[in-house]
Short mmCIF file of C-alpha atoms in Angstrom, two decimals:
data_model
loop_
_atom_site.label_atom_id
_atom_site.label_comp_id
_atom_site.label_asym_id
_atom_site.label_seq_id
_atom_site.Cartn_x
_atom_site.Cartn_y
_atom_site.Cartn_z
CA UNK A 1288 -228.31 -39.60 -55.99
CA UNK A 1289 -230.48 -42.65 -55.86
CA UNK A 1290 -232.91 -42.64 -52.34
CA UNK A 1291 -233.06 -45.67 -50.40
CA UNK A 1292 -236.57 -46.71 -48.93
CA UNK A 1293 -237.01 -48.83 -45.89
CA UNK A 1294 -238.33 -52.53 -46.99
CA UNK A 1295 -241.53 -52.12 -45.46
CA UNK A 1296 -242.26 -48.40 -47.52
CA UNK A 1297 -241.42 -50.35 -50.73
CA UNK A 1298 -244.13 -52.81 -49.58
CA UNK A 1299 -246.24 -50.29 -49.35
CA UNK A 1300 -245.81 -49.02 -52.77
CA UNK A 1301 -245.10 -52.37 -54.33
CA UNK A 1302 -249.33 -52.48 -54.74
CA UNK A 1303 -249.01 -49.58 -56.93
CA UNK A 1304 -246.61 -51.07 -59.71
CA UNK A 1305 -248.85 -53.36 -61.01
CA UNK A 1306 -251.75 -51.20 -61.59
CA UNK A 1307 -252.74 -48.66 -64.10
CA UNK A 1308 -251.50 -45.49 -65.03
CA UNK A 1309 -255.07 -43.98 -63.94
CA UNK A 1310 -255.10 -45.74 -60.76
CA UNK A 1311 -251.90 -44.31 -60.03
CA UNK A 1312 -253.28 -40.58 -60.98
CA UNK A 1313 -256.22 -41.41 -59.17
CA UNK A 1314 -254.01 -42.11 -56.17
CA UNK A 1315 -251.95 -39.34 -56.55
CA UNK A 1316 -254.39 -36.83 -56.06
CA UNK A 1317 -255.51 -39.32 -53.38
CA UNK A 1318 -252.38 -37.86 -51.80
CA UNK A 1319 -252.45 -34.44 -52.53
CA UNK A 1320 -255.68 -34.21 -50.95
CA UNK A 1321 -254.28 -36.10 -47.67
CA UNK A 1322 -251.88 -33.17 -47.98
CA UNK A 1323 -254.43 -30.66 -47.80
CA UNK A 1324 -257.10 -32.30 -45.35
CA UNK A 1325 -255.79 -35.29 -43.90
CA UNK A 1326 -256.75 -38.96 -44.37
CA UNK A 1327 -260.17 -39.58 -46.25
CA UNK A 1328 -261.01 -42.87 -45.43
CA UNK A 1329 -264.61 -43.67 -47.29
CA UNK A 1330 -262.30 -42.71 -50.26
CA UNK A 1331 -259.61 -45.22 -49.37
CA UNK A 1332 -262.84 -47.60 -48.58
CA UNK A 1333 -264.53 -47.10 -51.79
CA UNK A 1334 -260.66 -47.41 -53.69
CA UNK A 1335 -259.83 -50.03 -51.80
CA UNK A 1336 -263.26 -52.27 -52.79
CA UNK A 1337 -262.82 -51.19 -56.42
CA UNK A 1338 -258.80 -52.82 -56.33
CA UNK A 1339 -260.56 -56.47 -54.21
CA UNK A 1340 -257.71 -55.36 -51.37
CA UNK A 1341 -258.17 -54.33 -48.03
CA UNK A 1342 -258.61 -50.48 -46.57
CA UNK A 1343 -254.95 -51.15 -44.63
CA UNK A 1344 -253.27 -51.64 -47.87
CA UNK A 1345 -254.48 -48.80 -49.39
CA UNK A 1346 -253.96 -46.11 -46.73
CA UNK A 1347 -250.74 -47.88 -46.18
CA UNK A 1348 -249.91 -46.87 -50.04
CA UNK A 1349 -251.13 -43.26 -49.63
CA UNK A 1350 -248.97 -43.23 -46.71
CA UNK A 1351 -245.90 -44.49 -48.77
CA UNK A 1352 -246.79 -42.06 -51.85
CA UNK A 1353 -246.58 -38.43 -49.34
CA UNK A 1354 -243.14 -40.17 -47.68
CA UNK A 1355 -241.79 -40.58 -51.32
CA UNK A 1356 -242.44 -37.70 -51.69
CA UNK A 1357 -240.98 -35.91 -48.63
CA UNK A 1358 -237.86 -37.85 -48.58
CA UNK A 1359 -237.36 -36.26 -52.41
CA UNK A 1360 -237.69 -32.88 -50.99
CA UNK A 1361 -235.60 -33.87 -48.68
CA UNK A 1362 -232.60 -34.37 -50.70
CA UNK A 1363 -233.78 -32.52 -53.03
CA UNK A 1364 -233.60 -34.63 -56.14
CA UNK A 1365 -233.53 -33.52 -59.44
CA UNK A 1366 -235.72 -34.96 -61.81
CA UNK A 1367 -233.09 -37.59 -63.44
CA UNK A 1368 -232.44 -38.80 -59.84
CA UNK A 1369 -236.17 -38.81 -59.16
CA UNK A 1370 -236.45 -40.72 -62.38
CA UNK A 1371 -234.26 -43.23 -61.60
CA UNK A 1372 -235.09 -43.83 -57.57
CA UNK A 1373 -238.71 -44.64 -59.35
CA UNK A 1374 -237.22 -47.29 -61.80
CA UNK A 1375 -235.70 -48.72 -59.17
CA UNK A 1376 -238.92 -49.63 -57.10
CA UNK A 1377 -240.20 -51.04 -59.59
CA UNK A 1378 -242.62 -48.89 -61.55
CA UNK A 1379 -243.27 -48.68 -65.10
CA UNK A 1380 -242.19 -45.58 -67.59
CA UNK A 1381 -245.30 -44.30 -67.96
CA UNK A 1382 -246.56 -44.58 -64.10
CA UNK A 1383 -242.95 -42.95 -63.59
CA UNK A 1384 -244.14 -39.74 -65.90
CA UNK A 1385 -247.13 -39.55 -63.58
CA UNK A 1386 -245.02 -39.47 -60.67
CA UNK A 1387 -242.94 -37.39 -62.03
CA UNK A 1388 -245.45 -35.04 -62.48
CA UNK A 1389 -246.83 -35.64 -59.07
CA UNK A 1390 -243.27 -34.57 -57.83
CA UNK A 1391 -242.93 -31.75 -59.41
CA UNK A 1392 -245.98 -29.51 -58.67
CA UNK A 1393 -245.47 -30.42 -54.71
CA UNK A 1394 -242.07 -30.07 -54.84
CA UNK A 1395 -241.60 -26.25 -54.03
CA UNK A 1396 -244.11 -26.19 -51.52
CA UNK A 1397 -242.98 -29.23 -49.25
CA UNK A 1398 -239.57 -27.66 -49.25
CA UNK A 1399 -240.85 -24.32 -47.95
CA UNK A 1400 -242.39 -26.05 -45.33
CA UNK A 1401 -239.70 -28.39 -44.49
CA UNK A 1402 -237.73 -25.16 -44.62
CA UNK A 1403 -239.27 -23.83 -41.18
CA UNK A 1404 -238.61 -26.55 -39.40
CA UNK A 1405 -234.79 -26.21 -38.56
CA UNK A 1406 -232.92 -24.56 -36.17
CA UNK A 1407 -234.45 -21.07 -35.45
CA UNK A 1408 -232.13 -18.05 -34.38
CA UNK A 1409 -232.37 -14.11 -34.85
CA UNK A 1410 -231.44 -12.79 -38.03
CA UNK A 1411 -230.81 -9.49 -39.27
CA UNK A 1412 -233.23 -7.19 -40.45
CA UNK A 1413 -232.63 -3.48 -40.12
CA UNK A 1414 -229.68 -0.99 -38.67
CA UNK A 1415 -231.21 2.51 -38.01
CA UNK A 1416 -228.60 5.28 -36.88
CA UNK A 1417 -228.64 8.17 -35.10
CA UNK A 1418 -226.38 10.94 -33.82
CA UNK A 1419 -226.67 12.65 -30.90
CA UNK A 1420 -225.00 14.72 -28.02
CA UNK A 1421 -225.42 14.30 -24.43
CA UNK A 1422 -225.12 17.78 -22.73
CA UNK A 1423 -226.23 17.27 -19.31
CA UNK A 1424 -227.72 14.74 -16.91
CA UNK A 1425 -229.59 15.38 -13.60
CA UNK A 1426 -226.27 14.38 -11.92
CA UNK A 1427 -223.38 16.08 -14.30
CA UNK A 1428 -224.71 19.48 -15.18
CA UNK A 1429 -222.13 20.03 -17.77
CA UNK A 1430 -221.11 17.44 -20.44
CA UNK A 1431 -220.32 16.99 -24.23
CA UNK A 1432 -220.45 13.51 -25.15
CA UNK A 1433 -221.14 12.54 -28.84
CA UNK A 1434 -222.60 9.26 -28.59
CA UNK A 1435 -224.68 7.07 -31.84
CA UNK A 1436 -227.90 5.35 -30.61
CA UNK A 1437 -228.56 2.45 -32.81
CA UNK A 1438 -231.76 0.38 -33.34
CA UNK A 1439 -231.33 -3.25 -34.48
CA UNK A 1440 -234.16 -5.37 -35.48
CA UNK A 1441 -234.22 -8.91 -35.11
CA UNK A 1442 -236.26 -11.32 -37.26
CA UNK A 1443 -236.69 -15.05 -35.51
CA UNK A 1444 -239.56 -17.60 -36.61
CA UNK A 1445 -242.13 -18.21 -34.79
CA UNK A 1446 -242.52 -21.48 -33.31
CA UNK A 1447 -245.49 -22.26 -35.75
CA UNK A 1448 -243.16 -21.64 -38.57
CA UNK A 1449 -245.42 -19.35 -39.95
CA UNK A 1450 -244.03 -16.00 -39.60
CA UNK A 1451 -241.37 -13.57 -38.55
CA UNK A 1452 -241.11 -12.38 -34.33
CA UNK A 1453 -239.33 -9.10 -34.89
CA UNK A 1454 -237.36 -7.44 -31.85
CA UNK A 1455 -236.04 -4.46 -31.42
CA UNK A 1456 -233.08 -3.52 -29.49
CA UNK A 1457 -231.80 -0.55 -28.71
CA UNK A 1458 -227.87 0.50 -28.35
CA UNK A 1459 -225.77 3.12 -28.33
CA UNK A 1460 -222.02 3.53 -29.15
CA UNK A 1461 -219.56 6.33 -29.65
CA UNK A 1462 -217.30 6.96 -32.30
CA UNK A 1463 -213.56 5.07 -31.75
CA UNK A 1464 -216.38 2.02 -30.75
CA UNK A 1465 -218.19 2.27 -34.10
CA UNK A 1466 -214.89 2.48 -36.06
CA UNK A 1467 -213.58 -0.53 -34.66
CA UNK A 1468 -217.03 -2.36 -35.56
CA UNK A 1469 -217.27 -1.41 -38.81
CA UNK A 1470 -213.23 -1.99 -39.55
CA UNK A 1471 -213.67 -6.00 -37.74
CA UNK A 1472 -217.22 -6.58 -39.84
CA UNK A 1473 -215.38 -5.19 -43.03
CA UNK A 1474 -212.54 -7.73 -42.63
CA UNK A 1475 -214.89 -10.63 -42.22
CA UNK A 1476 -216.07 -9.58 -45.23
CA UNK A 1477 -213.32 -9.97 -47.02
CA UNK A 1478 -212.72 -12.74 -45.20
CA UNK A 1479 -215.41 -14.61 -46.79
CA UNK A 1480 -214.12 -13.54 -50.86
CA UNK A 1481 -210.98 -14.96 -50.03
CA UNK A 1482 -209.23 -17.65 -51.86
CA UNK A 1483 -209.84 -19.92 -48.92
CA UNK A 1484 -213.56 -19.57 -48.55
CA UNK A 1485 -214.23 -19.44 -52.14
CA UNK A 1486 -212.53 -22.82 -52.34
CA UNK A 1487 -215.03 -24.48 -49.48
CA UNK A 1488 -217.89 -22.68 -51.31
CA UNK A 1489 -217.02 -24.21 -54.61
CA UNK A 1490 -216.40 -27.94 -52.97
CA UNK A 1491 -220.12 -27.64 -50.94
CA UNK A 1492 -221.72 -26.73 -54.18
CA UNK A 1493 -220.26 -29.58 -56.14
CA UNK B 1421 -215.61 7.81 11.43
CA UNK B 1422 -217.13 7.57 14.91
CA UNK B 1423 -214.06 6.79 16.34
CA UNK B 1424 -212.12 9.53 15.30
CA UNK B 1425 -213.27 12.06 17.74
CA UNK B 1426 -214.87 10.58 20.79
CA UNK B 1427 -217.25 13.32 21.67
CA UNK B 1428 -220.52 14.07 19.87
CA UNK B 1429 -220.54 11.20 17.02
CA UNK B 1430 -223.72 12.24 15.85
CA UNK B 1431 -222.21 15.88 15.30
CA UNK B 1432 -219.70 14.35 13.58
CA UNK B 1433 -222.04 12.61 11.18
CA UNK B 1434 -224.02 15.58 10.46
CA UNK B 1435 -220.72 16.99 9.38
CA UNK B 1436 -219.54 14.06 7.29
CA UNK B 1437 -222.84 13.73 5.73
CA UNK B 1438 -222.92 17.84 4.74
CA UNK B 1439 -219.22 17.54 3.31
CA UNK B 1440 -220.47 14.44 0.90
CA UNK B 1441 -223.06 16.26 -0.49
CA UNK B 1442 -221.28 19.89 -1.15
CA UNK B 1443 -218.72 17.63 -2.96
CA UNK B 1444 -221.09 15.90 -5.22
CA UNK B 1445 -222.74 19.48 -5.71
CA UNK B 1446 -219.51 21.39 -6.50
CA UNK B 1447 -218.16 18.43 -9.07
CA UNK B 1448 -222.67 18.69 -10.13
CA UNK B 1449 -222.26 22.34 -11.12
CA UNK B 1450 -219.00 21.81 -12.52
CA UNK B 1451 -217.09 24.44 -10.28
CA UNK B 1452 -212.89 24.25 -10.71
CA UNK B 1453 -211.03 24.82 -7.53
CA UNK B 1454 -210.92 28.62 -7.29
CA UNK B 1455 -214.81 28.77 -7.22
CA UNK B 1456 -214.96 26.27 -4.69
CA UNK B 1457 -212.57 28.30 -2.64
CA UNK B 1458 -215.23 31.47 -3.40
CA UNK B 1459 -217.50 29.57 -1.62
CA UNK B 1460 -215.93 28.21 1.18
CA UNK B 1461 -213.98 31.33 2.27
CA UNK B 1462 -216.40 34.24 2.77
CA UNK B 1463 -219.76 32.11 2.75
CA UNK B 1464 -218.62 29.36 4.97
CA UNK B 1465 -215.94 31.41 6.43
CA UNK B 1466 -213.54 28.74 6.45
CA UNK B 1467 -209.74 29.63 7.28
CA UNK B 1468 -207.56 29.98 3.70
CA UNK B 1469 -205.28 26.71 5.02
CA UNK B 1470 -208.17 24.82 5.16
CA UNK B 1471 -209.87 25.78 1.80
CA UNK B 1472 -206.43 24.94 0.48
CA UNK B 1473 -206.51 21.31 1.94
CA UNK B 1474 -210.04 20.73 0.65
CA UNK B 1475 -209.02 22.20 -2.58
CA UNK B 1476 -206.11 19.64 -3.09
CA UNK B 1477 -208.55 17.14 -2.44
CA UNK B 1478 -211.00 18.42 -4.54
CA UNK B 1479 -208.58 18.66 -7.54
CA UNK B 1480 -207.08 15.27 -7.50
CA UNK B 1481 -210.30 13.33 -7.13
CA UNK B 1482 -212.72 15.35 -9.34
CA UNK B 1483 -212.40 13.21 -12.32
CA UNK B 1484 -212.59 10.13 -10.45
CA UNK B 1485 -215.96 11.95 -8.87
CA UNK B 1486 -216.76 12.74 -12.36
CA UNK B 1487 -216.86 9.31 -13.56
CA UNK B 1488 -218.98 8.18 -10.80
CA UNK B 1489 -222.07 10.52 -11.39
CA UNK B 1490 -222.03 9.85 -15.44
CA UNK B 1491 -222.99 6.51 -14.84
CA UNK B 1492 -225.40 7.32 -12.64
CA UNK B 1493 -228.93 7.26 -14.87
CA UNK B 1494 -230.18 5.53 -17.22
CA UNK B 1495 -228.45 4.57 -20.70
CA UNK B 1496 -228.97 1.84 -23.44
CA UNK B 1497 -226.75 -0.72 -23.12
CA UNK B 1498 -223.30 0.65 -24.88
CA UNK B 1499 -221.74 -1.75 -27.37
CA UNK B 1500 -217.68 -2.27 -26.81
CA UNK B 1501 -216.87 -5.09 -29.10
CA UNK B 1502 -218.07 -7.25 -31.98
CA UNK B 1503 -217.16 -10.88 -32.70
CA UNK B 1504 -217.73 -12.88 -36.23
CA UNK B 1505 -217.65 -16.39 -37.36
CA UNK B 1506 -217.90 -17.25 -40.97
CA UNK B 1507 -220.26 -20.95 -40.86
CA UNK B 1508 -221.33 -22.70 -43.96
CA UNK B 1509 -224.39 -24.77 -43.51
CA UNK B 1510 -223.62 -28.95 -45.20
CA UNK B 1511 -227.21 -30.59 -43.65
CA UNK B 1512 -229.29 -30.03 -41.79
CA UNK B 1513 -231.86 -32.66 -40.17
CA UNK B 1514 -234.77 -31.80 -41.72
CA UNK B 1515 -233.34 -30.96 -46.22
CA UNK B 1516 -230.38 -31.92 -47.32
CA UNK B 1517 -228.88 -28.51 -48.58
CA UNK B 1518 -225.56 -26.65 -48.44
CA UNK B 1519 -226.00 -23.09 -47.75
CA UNK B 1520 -223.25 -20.33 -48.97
CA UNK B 1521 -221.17 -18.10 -46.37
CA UNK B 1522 -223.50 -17.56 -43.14
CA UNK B 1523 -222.12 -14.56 -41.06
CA UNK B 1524 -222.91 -15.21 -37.17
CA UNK B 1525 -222.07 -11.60 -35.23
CA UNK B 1526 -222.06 -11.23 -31.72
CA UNK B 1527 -222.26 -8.14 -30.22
CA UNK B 1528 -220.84 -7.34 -26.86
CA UNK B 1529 -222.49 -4.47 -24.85
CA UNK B 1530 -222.51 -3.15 -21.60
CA UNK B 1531 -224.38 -1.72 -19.02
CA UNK B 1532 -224.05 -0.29 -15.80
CA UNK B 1533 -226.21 -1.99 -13.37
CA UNK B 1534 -226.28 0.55 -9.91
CA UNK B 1535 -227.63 -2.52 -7.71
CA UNK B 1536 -224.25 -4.38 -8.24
CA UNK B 1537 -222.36 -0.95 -9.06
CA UNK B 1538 -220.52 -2.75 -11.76
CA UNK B 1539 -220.64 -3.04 -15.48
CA UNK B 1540 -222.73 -5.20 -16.55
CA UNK B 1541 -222.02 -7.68 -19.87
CA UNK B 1542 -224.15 -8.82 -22.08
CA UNK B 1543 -224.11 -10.84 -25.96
CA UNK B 1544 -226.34 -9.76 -28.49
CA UNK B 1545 -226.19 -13.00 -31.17
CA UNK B 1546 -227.15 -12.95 -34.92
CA UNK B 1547 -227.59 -14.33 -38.26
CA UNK B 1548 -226.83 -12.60 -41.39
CA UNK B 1549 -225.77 -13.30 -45.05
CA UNK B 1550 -223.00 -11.82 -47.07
CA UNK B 1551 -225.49 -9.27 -48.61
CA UNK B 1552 -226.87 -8.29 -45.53
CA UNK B 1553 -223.62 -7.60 -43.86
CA UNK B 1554 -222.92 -5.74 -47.34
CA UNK B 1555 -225.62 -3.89 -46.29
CA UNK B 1556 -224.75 -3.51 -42.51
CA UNK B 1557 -221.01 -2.28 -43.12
CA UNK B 1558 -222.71 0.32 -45.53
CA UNK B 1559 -224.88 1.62 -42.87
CA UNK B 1560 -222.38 1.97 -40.02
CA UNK B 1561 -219.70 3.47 -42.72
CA UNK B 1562 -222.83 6.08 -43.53
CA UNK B 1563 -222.81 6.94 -39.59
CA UNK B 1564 -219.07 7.63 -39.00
CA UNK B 1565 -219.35 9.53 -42.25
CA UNK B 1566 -221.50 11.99 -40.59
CA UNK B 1567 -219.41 12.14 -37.47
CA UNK B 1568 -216.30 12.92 -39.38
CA UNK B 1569 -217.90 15.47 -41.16
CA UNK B 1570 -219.01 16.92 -38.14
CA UNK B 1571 -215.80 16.78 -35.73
#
């Protein structure tokens, strides 16, 4: 799938297309570097006097170069489609092999991190068991009660998006209960590996 | 209660109050009715008609009694039902990506809350995938396992 850029993002980049392929490498790690630390700008200064154009335009480019690149992620474009979104704008075969390039070792990364940034809920971890009797309480002197305590961790991210909250909560069940979990999570089980939902799976993936 | 017998009310409290508590003791200790008639007669040296009359009482409330003073303490939350929904993920606003069968499980438990004196419900939502709920059903079959084994 081809990506469409907004007309004033292929402005931006439209002052890389008629350079050369090592101003557009030199650029590129321009932008990997405003990745990593944020905007240089005696870099951009000292790029932007070598190219006679003004400081604007260049940061302006950098600017375009990391949203190219995070719309790809985005939509996750193969390499063809990446290929052919960069033919489109305007740039050369070989500048295209440098972007190319440039896609490809930030591609993995920028999805990660895009990857934290959606919806956040709890999600399964861990199920510990454990059996036990209840004989007597302070107010029932005599009892037999079989009864499972359970312990189910939790995993949510963080609101940094940097790492796992885990919770623990603790339950407890007794037997007819625990049958009648396990038979309801066991049919939407097979739920899921029937002929229905194996026929959504196989549309989504196409 | 005051206004059953005129004279001496606070008598008659005393009396109400002692009759509550040897009830909750008696269904405590887990005494059937001939026990409690044991005690009544020659300690309390109550007439046999009216051990009899407290003894039909006794008998036809004692599991209702029962069920009060279990809940009375304090328990985890006790899970009584479990509710799925398969959800497959098409976009999302941040990456364009379809994601395979998502399980979302809610878990319905409750718990006895004594300053209402009424069960008390509560959902316990997750995520899971299909291998994880593999994983899940594996665990809880492991449990009941056991507990066949053992009854």
């Amino acid at each position: 799938m081809l990506i469409s850029l907004r007309g004033d993002h292929k402005d931006h980049l439209s002052l890389l297309t008629t350079q050369s392929t090592q101003v557009l490498i030199d650029f590129c790690k321009l932008a990997i570097d405003f990745l990593q630390n944020g905007p240089n700008l005696k870099l951009y200064g000292t790029a932007a006097e070598k190219l006679s154009a003004d400081l604007d335009t260049v940061q302006n480019c950098i600017y375009g170069l990391v949203n190219l690149l995070l719309l790809s992620c985005k939509h996750d474009l193969s390499e063809a489609d990446f290929r052919d979104s960069i033919l489109t704008l305007g740039f050369n075969s070989d500048q295209q092999s440098v972007l190319n390039k440039f896609y490809e070792s930030k591609k993995k990364e920028i999805t990660q991190i895009i990857n934290k940034f959606g919806v956040k809920e709890p999600h399964y971890d861990d199920l510990e068991w454990r059996f036990e009797v209840q004989v007597a309480t302070r107010t029932l002197l005599q009892q037999v009660t079989p009864l499972i305590t359970l312990d189910l961790s939790l995993k949510t991210m963080n609101d940094e998006g940097c790492d796992y909250n885990k919770e623990h909560i603790l339950l407890q069940t007794d037997v007819t209960n625990l049958l009648y979990i396990t038979q309801e999570l066991e049919k939407a089980l097979t739920e899921s590996r029937s002929r229905h939902s194996r026929k959504i799976q196989r549309a989504l993936n196409n | 209660i005051n206004s059953l017998y005129n004279s001496k009310p606070d008598l008659i409290k005393e009396l109400y109050a002692a009759l509550l508590s040897v009830t909750a003791e008696f269904v405590r200790t887990g005494q059937n009715r001939d026990e409690v008639a044991q005690f009544l007669g020659p300690q309390c040296s109550y007439s046999a008609s009216r051990t009899n009359l407290y003894g039909d009482y006794y008998e036809k409330n004692r599991e209702e009694i029962e069920a009060g003073l279990v809940n009375v303490g304090n328990h985890l939350p006790h899970v009584t039902d479990v509710s799925w929904k398969i959800d497959y993920i098409i976009k999302t606003s941040n990456l364009d990506r379809s994601e395979g069968p998502l399980f979302r499980i809610g878990l319905q438990t409750e718990k006895f809350d004594p300053p209402s004196r009424a069960k008390k419900i509560k959902f316990i939502n997750f995520t899971c995938t299909s291998q994880e709920l593999q994983d899940l059903v594996y665990k809880l079959k492991d449990a009941l396992r056991h507990c066949q084994r053992i009854g």
